[in-house]
Coordinates of C-alpha atoms in Angstrom, one line a residue:
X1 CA 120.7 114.6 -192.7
X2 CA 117.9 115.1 -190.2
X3 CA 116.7 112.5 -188.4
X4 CA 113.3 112.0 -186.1
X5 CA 112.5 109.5 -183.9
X6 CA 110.4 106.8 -185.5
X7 CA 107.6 105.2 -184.2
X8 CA 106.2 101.0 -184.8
X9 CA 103.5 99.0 -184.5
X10 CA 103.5 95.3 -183.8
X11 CA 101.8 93.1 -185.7
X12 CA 99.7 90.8 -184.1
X13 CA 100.5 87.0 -184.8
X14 CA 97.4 85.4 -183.8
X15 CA 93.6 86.2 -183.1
X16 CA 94.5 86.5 -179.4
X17 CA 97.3 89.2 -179.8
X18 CA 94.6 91.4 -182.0
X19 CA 92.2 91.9 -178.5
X20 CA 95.3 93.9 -177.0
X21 CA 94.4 96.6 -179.9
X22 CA 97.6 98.3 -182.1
X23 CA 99.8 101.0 -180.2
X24 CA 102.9 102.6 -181.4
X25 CA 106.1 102.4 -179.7
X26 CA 109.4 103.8 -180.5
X27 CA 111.9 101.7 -182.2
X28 CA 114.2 102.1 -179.8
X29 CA 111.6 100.4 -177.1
X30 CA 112.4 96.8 -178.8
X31 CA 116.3 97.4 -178.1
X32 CA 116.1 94.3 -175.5
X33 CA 114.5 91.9 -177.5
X34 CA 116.5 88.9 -179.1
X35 CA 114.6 89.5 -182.9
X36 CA 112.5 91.0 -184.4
X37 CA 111.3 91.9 -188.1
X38 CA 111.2 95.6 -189.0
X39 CA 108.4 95.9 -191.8
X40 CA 107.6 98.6 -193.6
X41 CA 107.0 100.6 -197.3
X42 CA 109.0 101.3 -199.9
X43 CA 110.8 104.3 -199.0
X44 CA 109.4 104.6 -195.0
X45 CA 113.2 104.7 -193.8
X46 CA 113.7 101.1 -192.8
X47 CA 117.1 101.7 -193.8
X48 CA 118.3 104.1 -192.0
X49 CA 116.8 103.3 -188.6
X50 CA 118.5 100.2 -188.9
X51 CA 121.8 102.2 -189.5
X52 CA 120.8 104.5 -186.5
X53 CA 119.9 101.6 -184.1
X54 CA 123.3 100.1 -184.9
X55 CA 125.6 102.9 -184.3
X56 CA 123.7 103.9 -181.3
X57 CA 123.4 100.1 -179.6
X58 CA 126.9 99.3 -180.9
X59 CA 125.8 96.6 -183.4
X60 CA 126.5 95.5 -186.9
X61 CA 124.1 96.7 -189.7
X62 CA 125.2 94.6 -192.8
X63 CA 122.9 94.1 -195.7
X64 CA 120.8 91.2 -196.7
X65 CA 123.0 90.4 -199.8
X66 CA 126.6 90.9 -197.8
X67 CA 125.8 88.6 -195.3
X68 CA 124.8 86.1 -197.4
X69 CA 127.5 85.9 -200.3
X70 CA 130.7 86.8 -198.3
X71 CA 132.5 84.3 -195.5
X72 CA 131.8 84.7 -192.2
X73 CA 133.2 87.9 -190.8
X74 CA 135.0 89.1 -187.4
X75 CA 132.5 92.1 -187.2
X76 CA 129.5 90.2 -187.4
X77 CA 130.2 87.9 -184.1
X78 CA 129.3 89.6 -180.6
X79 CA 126.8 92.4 -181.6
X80 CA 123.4 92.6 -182.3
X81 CA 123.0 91.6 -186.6
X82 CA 120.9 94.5 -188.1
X83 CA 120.2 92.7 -191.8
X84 CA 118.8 95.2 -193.8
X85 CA 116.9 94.3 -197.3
X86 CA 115.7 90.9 -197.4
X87 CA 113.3 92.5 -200.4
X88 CA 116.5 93.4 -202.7
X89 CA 117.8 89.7 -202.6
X90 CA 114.3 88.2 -203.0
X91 CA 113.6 91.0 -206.1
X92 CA 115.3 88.9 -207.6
X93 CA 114.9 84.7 -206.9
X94 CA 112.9 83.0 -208.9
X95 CA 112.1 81.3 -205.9
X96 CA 111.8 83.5 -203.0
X97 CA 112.1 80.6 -200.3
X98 CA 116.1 80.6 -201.4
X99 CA 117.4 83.9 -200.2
X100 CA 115.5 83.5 -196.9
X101 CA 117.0 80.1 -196.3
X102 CA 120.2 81.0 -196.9
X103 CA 119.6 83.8 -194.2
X104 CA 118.5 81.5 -191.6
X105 CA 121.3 79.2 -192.9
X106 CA 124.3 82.3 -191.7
X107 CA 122.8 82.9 -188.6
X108 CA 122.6 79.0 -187.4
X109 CA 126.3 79.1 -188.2
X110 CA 127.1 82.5 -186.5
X111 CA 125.7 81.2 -183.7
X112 CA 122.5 82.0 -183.7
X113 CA 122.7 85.9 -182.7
X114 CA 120.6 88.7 -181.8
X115 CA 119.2 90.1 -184.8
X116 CA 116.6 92.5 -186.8
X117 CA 115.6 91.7 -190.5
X118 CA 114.2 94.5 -192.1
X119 CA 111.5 93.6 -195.5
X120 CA 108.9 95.5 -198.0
X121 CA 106.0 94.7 -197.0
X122 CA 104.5 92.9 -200.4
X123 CA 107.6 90.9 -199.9
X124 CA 107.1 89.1 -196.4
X125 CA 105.7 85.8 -196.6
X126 CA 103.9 86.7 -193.0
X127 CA 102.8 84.0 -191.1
X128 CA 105.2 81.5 -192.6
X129 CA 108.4 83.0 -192.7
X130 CA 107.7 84.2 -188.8
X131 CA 107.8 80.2 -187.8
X132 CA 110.8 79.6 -189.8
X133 CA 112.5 82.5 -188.5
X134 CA 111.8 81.5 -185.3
X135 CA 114.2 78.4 -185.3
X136 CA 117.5 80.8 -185.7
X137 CA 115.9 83.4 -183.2
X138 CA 117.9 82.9 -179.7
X139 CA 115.2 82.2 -177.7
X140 CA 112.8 81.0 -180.3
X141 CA 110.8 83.6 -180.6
X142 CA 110.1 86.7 -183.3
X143 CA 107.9 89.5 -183.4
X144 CA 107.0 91.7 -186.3
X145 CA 107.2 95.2 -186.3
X146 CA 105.4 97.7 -188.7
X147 CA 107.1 101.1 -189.3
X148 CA 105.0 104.1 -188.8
X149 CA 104.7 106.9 -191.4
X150 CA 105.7 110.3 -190.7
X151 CA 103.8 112.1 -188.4
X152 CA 102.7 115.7 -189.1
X153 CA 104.9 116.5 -186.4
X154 CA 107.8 114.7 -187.7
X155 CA 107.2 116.5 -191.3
X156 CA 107.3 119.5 -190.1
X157 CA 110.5 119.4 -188.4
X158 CA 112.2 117.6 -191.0
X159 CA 111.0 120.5 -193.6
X160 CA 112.2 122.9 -190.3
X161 CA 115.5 121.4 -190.5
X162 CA 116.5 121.2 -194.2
X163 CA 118.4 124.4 -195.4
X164 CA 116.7 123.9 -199.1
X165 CA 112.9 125.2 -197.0
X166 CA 112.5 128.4 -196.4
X167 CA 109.3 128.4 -195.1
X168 CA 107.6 125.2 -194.0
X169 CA 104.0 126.2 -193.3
X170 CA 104.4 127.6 -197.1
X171 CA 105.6 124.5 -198.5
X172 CA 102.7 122.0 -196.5
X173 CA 100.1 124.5 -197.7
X174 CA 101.1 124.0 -201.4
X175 CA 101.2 120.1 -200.8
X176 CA 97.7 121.2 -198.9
X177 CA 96.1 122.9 -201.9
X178 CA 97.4 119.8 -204.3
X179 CA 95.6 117.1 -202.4
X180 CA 99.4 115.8 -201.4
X181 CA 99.3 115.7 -197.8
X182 CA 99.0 112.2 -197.1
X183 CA 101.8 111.4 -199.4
X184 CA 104.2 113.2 -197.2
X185 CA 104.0 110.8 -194.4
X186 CA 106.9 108.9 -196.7
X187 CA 110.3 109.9 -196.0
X188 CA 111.5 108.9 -199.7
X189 CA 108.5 110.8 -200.9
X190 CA 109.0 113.4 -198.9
X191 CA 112.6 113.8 -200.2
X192 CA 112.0 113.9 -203.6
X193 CA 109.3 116.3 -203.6
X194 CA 111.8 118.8 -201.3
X195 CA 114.3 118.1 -204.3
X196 CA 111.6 118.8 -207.2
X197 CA 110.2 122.0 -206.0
X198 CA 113.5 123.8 -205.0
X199 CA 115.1 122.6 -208.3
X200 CA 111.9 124.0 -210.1
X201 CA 109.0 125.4 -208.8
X202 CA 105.1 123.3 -208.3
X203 CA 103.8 122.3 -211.0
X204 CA 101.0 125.1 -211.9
X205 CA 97.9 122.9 -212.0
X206 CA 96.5 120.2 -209.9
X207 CA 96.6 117.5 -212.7
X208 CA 100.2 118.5 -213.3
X209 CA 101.5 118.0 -209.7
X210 CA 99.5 114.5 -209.7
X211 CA 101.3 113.4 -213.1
X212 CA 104.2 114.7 -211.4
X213 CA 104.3 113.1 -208.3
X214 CA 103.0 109.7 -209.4
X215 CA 106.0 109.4 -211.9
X216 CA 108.6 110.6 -209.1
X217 CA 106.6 107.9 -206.3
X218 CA 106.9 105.3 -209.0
X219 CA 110.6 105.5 -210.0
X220 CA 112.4 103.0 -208.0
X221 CA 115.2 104.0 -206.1
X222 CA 116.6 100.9 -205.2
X223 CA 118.9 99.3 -207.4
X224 CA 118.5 96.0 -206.4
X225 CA 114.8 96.3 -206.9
X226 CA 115.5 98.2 -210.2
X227 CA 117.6 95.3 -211.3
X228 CA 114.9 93.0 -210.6
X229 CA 112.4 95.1 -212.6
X230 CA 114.1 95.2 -215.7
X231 CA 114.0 91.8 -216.0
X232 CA 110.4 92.0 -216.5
X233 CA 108.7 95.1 -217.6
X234 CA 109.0 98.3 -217.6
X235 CA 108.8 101.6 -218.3
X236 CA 106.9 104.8 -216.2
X237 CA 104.3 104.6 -218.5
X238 CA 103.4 101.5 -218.6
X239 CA 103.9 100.8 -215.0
X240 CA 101.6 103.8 -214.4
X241 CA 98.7 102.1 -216.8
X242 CA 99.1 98.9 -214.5
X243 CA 99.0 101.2 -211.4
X244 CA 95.5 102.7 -212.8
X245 CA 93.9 99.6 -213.5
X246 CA 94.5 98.4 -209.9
X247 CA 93.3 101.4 -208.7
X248 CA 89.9 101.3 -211.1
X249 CA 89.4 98.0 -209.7
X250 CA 89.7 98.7 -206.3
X251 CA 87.5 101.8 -206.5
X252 CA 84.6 100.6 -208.2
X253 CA 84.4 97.3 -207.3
X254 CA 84.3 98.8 -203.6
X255 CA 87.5 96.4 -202.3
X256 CA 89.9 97.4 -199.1
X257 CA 92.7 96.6 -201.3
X258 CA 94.7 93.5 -202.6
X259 CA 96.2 90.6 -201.2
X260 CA 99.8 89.3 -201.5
X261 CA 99.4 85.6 -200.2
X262 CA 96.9 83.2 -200.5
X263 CA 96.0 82.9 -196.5
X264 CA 95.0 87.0 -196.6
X265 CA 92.7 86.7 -199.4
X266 CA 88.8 88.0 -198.4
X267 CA 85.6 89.0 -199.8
X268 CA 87.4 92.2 -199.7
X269 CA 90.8 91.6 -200.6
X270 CA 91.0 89.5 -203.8
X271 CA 94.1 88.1 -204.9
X272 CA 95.9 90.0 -208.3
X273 CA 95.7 86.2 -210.2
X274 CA 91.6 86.6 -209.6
X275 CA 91.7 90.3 -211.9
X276 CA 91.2 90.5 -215.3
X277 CA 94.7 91.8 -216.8
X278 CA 96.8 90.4 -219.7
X279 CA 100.5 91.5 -217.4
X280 CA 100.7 89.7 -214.1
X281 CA 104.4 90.7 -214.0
X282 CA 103.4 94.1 -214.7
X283 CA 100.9 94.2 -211.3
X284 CA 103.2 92.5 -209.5
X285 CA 106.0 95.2 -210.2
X286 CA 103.8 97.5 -209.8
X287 CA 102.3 96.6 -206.2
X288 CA 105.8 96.7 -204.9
X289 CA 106.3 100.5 -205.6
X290 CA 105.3 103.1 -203.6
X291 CA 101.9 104.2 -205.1
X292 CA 101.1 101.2 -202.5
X293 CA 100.9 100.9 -199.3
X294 CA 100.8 97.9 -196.7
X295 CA 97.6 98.0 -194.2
X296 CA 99.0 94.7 -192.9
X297 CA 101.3 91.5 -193.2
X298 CA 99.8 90.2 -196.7
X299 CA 97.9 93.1 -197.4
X300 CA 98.0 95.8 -199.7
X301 CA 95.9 99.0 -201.0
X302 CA 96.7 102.3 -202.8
X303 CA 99.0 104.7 -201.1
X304 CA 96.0 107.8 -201.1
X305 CA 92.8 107.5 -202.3
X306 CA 93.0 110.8 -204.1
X307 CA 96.0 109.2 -205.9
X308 CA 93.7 106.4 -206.5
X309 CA 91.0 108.4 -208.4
X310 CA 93.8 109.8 -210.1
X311 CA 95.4 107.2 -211.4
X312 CA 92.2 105.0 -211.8
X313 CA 90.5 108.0 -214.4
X314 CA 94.1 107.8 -216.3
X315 CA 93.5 104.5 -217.3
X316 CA 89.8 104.3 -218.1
X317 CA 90.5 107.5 -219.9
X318 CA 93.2 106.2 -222.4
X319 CA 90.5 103.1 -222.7
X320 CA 87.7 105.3 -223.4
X321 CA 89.8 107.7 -226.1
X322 CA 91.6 105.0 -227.4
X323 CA 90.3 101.5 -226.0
X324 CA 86.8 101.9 -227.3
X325 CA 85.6 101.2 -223.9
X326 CA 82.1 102.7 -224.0
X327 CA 81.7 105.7 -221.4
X328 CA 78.2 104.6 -220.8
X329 CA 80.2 100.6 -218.6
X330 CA 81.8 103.0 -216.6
X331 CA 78.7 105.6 -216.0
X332 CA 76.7 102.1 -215.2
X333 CA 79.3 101.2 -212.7
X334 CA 79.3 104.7 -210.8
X335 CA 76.5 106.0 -210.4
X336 CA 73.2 105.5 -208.7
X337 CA 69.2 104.7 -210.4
X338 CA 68.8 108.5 -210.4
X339 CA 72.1 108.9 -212.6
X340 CA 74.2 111.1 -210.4
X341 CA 77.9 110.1 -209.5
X342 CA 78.0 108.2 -206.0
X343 CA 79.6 110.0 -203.8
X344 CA 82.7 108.0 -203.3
X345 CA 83.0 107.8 -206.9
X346 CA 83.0 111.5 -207.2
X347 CA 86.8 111.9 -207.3
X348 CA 87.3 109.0 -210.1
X349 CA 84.4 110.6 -212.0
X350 CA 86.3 114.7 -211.6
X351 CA 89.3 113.2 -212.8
X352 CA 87.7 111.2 -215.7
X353 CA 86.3 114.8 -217.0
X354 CA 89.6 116.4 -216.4
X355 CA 91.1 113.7 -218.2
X356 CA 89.0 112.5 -221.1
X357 CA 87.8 115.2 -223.0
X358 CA 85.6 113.6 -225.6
X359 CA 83.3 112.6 -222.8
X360 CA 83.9 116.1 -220.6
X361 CA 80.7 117.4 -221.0
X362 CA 78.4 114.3 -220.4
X363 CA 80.5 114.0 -217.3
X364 CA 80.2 117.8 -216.5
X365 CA 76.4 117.7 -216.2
X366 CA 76.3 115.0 -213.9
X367 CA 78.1 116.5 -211.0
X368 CA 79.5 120.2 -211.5
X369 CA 80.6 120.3 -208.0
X370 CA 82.6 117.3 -208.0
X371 CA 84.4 118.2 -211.0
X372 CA 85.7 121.3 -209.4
X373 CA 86.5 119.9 -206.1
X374 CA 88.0 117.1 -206.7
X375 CA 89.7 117.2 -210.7
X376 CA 91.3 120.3 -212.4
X377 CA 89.3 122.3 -214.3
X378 CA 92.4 124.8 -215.1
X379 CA 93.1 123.3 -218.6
X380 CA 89.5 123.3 -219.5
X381 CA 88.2 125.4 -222.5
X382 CA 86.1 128.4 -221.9
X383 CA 82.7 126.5 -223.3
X384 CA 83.7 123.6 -220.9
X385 CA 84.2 126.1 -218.0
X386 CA 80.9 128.1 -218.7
X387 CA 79.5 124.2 -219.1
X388 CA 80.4 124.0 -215.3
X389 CA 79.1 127.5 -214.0
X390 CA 75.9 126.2 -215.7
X391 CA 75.2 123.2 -213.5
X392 CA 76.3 125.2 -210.6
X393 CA 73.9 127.4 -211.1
X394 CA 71.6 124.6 -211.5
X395 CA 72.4 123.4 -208.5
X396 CA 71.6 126.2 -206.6
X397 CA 68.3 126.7 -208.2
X398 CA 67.9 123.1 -206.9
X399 CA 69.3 123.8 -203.3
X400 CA 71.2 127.0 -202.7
X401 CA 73.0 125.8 -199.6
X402 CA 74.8 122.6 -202.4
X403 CA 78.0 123.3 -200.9
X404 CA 77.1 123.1 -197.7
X405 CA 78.7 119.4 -197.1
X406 CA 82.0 120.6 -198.3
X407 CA 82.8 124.4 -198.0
X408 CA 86.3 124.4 -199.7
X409 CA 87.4 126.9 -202.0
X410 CA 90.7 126.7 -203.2
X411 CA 90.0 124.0 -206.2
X412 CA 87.6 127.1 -207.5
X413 CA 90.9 128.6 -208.6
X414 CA 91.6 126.8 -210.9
X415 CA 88.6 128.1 -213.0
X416 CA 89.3 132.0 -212.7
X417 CA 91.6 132.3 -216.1
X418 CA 91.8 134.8 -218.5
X419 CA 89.2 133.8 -220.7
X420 CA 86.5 134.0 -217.7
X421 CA 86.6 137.5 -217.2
X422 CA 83.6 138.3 -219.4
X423 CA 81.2 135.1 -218.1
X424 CA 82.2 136.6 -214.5
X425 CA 81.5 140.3 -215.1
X426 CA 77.8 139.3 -216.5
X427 CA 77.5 137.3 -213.4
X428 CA 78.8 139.9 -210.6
X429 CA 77.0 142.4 -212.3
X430 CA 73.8 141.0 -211.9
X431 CA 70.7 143.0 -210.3
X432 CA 69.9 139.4 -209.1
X433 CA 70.0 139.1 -205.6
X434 CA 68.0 135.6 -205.3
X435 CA 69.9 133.0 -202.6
X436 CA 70.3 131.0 -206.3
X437 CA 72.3 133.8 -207.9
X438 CA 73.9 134.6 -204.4
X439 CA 75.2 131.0 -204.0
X440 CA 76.7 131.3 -208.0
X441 CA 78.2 134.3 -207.4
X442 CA 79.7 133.1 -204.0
X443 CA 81.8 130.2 -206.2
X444 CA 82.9 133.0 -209.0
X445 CA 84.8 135.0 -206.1
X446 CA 86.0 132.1 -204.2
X447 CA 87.1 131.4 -208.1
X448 CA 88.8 135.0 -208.3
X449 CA 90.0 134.8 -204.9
X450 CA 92.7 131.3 -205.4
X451 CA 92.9 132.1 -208.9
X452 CA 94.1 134.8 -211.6
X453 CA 94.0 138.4 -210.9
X454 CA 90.8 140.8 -212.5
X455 CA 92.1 144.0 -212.2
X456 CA 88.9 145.4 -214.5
X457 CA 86.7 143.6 -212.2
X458 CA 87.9 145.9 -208.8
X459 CA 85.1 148.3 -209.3
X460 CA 82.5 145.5 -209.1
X461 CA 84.1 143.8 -206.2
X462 CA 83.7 147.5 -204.5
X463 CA 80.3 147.6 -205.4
X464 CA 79.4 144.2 -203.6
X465 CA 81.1 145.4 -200.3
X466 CA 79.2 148.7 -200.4
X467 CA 75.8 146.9 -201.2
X468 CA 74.2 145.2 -198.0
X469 CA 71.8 143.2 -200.3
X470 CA 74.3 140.9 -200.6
X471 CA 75.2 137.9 -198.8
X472 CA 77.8 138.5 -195.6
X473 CA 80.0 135.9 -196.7
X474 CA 79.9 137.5 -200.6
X475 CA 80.6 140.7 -199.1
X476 CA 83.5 139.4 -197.1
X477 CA 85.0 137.6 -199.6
X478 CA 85.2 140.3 -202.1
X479 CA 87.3 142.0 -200.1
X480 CA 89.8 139.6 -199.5
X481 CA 90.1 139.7 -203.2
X482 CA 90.6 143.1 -203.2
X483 CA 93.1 142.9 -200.0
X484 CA 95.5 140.1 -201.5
X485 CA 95.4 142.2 -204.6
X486 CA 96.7 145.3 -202.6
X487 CA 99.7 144.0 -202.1
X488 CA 100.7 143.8 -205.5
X489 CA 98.8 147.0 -206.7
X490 CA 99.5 149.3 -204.3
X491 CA 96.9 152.0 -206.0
X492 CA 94.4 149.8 -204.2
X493 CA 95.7 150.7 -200.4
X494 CA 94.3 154.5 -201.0
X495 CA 90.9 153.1 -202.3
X496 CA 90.7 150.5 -199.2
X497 CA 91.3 153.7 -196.8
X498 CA 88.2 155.3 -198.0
X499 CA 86.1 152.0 -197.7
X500 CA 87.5 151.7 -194.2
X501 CA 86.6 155.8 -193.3
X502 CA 83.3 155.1 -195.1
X503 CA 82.4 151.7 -192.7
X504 CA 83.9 153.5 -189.8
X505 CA 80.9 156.8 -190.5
X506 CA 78.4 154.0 -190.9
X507 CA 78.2 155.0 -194.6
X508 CA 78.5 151.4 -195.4
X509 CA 76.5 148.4 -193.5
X510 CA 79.3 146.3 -191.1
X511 CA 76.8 144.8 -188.8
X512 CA 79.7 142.4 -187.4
X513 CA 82.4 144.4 -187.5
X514 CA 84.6 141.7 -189.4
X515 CA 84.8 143.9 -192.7
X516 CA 86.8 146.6 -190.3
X517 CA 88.8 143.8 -189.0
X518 CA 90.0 142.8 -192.5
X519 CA 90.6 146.4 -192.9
X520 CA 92.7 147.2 -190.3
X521 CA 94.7 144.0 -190.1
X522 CA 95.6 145.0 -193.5
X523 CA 96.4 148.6 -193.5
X524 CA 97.7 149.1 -190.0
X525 CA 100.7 150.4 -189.7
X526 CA 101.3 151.5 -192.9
X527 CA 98.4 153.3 -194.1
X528 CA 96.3 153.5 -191.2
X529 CA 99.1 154.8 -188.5
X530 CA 99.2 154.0 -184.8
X531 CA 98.2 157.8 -184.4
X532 CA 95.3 157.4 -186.1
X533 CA 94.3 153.7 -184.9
X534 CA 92.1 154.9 -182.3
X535 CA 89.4 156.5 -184.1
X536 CA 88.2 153.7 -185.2
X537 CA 88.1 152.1 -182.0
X538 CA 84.3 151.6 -180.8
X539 CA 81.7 149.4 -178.8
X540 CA 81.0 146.1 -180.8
X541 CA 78.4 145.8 -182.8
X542 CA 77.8 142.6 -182.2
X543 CA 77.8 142.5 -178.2

């Protein structure tokens, strides 16, 4: 296993510790200190640093539930007590004051030793378990550390270092692409997802890898916390459904997240026993898994927002086909007087259309963009996806420059499928050259460009590089259509060298030059030789 060096934050104990601001600090930079708590997610590693401090210090790590049901032990006397878990034995205590007791209860008859007590985060009593801790501590004092996530460093060297990768930068640009990122800042995430794509492949849409990865996040991987669960609820699906209604609360209502005691509750962190839901034991399951994260002692909130949206629109969806919740409470709740989506709503209301297809085109017309940027629109049918290029182009009859607050194309993708190829011919072909059309036909080739391949549409995408009446950035993107297509249809390199000799004789407009670059990066050495390289060499354009 490959290991990185892990970061941690200390949480502040008192109003006058919060003016000193948060820094991180390595684990290893609280090796003097008599105690300490290590809290942290499900699944952040607290485990195994806790198994790396102790070999490497020389101490004893021994788990919560050992050190408190076998008899005192020659190992344990001496070294530093790393006491890993106290989550798995309060999982399952009806009354979680018992397990911690009987904690402080070993360690005043060891001696009271150095020690670190690692915890989940939803299951640290904060405040009030510090003081108590604080009588066993050997010098009467505790701090309580907060385990960083991964850093993008860290992930990329753990990715680096596993035989299974073949290519990192690959792998982080498919997580990239899937709005998954953020998620691999979680070791046990991280894992699984490593596991799951080199014992299959991604999942090939963007709703697909969400349903994927929510279901892997939310299995628990603990036994002791698994044991404790089936005492109560529980099921994927059903865990999921409680996971979504959190999340729909916490998005429209506007909330930071959720609070686990009674002291952390705010304006903007209500408590789970203030909501509206018919399964307490359900949310409380649920907030302990990893599609949650902690912000701080007591607190709680979703583990991505984009997972949030997600999961949010997969409830009110099954409510909506099969609740009878009317679409019209929800539209009420998120949007504005003028109807249209607010924008931090945009992602729950993209998924909603992906997921709830009675109501897809109503939710279509109010916010086109969205819907592509931030749902799937892969599994749509051909009306619905003409639906879409409709409001585009109604947006950029309203505003050609719509995109111009978010620029990303990839999510276009998933709307080039087969059953497009007609509705995009008619628009490429198009003697329309308004900025209206221009900005349409800009989305349709950022479609074709992360999506499937048109092979009868290459002699229009020609046509737009050779015609300067169109937009640079069309232009430019055509071609990178055609030059990621090249390398599967090698007919198309022979065709490319002509454009390129045509630029090069000024046959064809290249005022910056760049269309030549993409040329040339592309056929160099193979069809354009290192012989031959230097006649196309010339002053800039462009000075």
């Amino acid at each position: 296993m490959f290991l990185v060096n892990r970061t941690c934050t200390r949480v502040p104990e008192n109003r006058s510790d919060e003016v000193h601001g948060k820094y991180s600090h390595p684990v290893t930079a609280f090796r003097d200190l008599p105690a300490y708590v290590l809290l942290g997610d499900p699944g952040a590693g607290k485990t195994t640093v806790f198994q790396q401090e102790a070999e490497q210090t020389g101490g004893c790590y021994v788990s919560a539930r050992d050190l408190i049901t076998f008899d005192d032990r020659p190992e344990w006397h001496g070294k530093i007590l790393f006491i890993d878990g106290l989550d798995e034995i309060r999982a399952g205590s009806s009354d979680r004051r018992n397990p911690f007791d009987t904690i402080r209860a070993r360690l005043d008859s060891l001696g009271l030793p150095r020690f670190r007590l690692s915890c989940r985060e939803a299951d640290w009593l904060g405040f009030t378990d510090q003081q108590y801790l604080k009588s066993v501590s050997p010098d009467g004092a505790v701090i309580v550390l907060q385990l960083d996530p991964l850093t993008e460093e860290d992930i990329r060297q753990t990715l680096n270092q596993d035989p299974r990768i073949s290519d990192a930068d690959a792998f982080l640009q498919k997580a990239e692409d899937r709005g998954l990122t953020n998620l691999l800042t979680n070791p046990q995430v991280l894992g699984m997802l490593i596991q799951a794509v080199t014992e299959g492949d991604w999942p090939e849409s963007r709703q697909q890898t969400f349903e994927f990865a929510c279901q892997t996040i939310i299995r628990e991987h603990n036994r002791e916390h698994q044991a404790a669960a089936s005492r109560n609820t529980t099921g994927v699906d059903l865990q999921l459904n409680g996971a979504g209604f959190l999340c729909a609360a916490h998005l429209i209502a506007g909330t930071a997240g959720y609070a686990l005691t009674p002291d952390k509750v705010s304006t903007l962190h209500p408590e789970l026993a203030d909501l509206s839901f018919n399964n307490i034991w359900l949310l409380n399951d649920v907030i302990r898994t990893k599609l949650f994260k902690s912000t701080m002692a007591g607190r709680i909130e979703p583990v991505h927002r984009h997972v949030a949206e997600y999961l949010a629109a997969r409830y009110l969806a099954r409510r909506i086909e099969h609740g009878g919740l009317p679409l019209a409470r929800i539209l009420s709740l998120i949007t504005g007087e003028d109807g249209v989506v607010v924008t931090e709503l945009r992602g729950l209301s993209a998924w909603l259309a992906t997921l709830c297809r009675s109501r897809r085109p109503e939710l279509i017309d109010r916010d086109p963009l969205g819907i592509v940027l931030y749902g799937d629109t892969r599994e749509f049918t051909s009306q619905d996806k003409r639906r879409v290029l409709d409001g585009l182009q109604r947006e950029a009859s309203r505003y050609p420059w719509f995109r111009s607050a978010n620029w990303t194309a990839s999510p276009f993708g998933a709307m080039a499928t087969p059953d497009m190829e007609e509705e995009f011919r008619n628009i490429l072909a198009s003697r329309d050259r308004s900025d209206a059309h221009q900005a349409l036909v800009d989305c349709v080739l950022d479609a074709m460009e992360h999506g499937s391949r048109f092979e009868n549409l290459d002699a229009l995408l020609f046509g737009i590089i050779n015609d300067s009446s169109w937009w640079t950035v069309v232009r430019k993107t055509a071609l990178n259509i055609l030059l990621r297509n090249s390398r599967v249809h090698r007919k198309l390199k022979g065709q490319l060298k002509n454009l390129l000799d045509l630029i090069n004789n000024e046959q064809i407009d290249d005022t910056d030059d760049e269309l030549m670059g993409y040329l040339l990066d592309e056929l160099f050495p193979e069809e354009v030789t290192a012989s031959e390289l230097l006649n196309y060499l010339h002053t800039p354009k462009d000075s």
